Structure formats: C-alpha cells, structure tokens
C-alpha cells in the first residue's frame, strides 16, 4: 500500500495523540495507587468491567503500535531523502537523537513492562497493587522505569513540536509557545509516573 509522506506524517501525528491519551489514562489510574490499595483495585476493576473502557484501551494501544511503526518508517525515509550538501544531515541526526532513539527506548521498555505487569494481571489474575509493590521494590525495575520516562519526556516534547511543524504552523511566536507547553506537559507526565515508582520504592506504599 503506497502512502504519501504527508499522509504518513498525519498518521504518525494522530496515532501520537492516541498515545498521549493512553498515557494520561494510565497515569490517572496509577495515581490512585497513592490513595489506597482499595482505590487502585477499584480503578482496575472499572477498566476491566466497564464496556467503554474495554473498547477504548485496545484502541489506544493499537494507536500506540501504529505510532511506533510509522515513526520508524518516517525516520528511515528522512535519512534516505536527506541531502548532506544542503545541511540536512545534521537535522536528520538531531531528529534521530531527539525522537526516534527515545522512541525505541520507550517501545522496548514498554514491552518489558507489559510482560511483567499487564500479563500478570490479565493472564494470571494477580493482584495489581501487589504487583506494583513487588516490582517497585526492585532497584533494577525502578531504574529502568525512570530511564523509560525520561526517554518518554524527550520523545513527547520533540514529537509535539514536529507535529505542529508538519501541520505548516509558520507562526514563530506560536511555535515557541507550543514548544514550552509541550515540555511542561511532557515533563508532567514523566514526573507523575516517576514519582509513583519512587513512592513505592521508598516504602510508602507498604503501610
């Protein structure tokens, strides 16, 4: 199937928006673990039993998968069509370091997270709160989790900016404001997830 470069960028942007919704929903659920075991378990039951939630979660997960696939396709295309004589080699390298590389880290650690968290809940029926306490007691897992969301910060903050640039937003003042807003928003998401992991790692969730 032949899809133009412009349409590929649009697909990447739309699927990226689904990724953001996916992250926001999971952050909201995970933050309930700071309230109490009962609140967190109730949030998980809502996701598993509510019809709309059971439809939305796979849809957002599908959007994430599409985002990863088309993100790689775009990065490969950009490297193929770059023209070093016009100074585009540096820009392509910056895009690789700023978007694709953190994206690869995020995707890899997400796969690891699904195997150690989602699979235990959905396939083995283990208690989600007990899994969180066990995983975040591990130095290795917490370190990986922090690296994961630091990489996510760079991926989201740069991704937002490129999304608006691909939409031909030429207003420099607007771009500057969007850049600041994207950094604040991305940092808030990353900080929320990291705070939860450190909260349990320091033993506050064991009372």
PDB file of N, CA and C in Angstrom, residues 78-89:
ATOM      1  N   UNK A  78      13.350   9.770   6.087  1.00  0.00           N
ATOM      2  CA  UNK A  78      14.066  11.039   6.248  1.00  0.00           C
ATOM      3  C   UNK A  78      15.560  10.866   6.021  1.00  0.00           C
ATOM      4  N   UNK A  79      16.096   9.754   6.486  1.00  0.00           N
ATOM      5  CA  UNK A  79      17.528   9.514   6.327  1.00  0.00           C
ATOM      6  C   UNK A  79      17.871   9.217   4.868  1.00  0.00           C
ATOM      7  N   UNK A  80      16.911   8.622   4.139  1.00  0.00           N
ATOM      8  CA  UNK A  80      17.161   8.295   2.736  1.00  0.00           C
ATOM      9  C   UNK A  80      17.099   9.521   1.833  1.00  0.00           C
ATOM     10  N   UNK A  81      16.171  10.445   2.165  1.00  0.00           N
ATOM     11  CA  UNK A  81      15.976  11.587   1.278  1.00  0.00           C
ATOM     12  C   UNK A  81      16.792  12.807   1.707  1.00  0.00           C
ATOM     13  N   UNK A  82      17.542  12.690   2.795  1.00  0.00           N
ATOM     14  CA  UNK A  82      18.306  13.854   3.254  1.00  0.00           C
ATOM     15  C   UNK A  82      19.396  14.194   2.246  1.00  0.00           C
ATOM     16  N   UNK A  83      19.748  15.456   2.185  1.00  0.00           N
ATOM     17  CA  UNK A  83      20.754  15.944   1.256  1.00  0.00           C
ATOM     18  C   UNK A  83      21.866  16.615   2.055  1.00  0.00           C
ATOM     19  N   UNK A  84      22.987  15.907   2.281  1.00  0.00           N
ATOM     20  CA  UNK A  84      24.063  16.468   3.105  1.00  0.00           C
ATOM     21  C   UNK A  84      24.578  17.809   2.590  1.00  0.00           C
ATOM     22  N   UNK A  85      24.551  18.002   1.270  1.00  0.00           N
ATOM     23  CA  UNK A  85      25.083  19.241   0.705  1.00  0.00           C
ATOM     24  C   UNK A  85      24.247  20.449   1.068  1.00  0.00           C
ATOM     25  N   UNK A  86      23.000  20.205   1.502  1.00  0.00           N
ATOM     26  CA  UNK A  86      22.122  21.295   1.904  1.00  0.00           C
ATOM     27  C   UNK A  86      21.979  21.396   3.419  1.00  0.00           C
ATOM     28  N   UNK A  87      22.854  20.695   4.094  1.00  0.00           N
ATOM     29  CA  UNK A  87      22.877  20.807   5.546  1.00  0.00           C
ATOM     30  C   UNK A  87      21.801  20.022   6.250  1.00  0.00           C
ATOM     31  N   UNK A  88      21.193  19.017   5.570  1.00  0.00           N
ATOM     32  CA  UNK A  88      20.109  18.276   6.188  1.00  0.00           C
ATOM     33  C   UNK A  88      20.606  17.073   6.972  1.00  0.00           C
ATOM     34  N   UNK A  89      21.898  16.733   6.800  1.00  0.00           N
ATOM     35  CA  UNK A  89      22.428  15.579   7.511  1.00  0.00           C
ATOM     36  C   UNK A  89      22.380  15.794   9.010  1.00  0.00           C
TER      37      UNK A  89
END
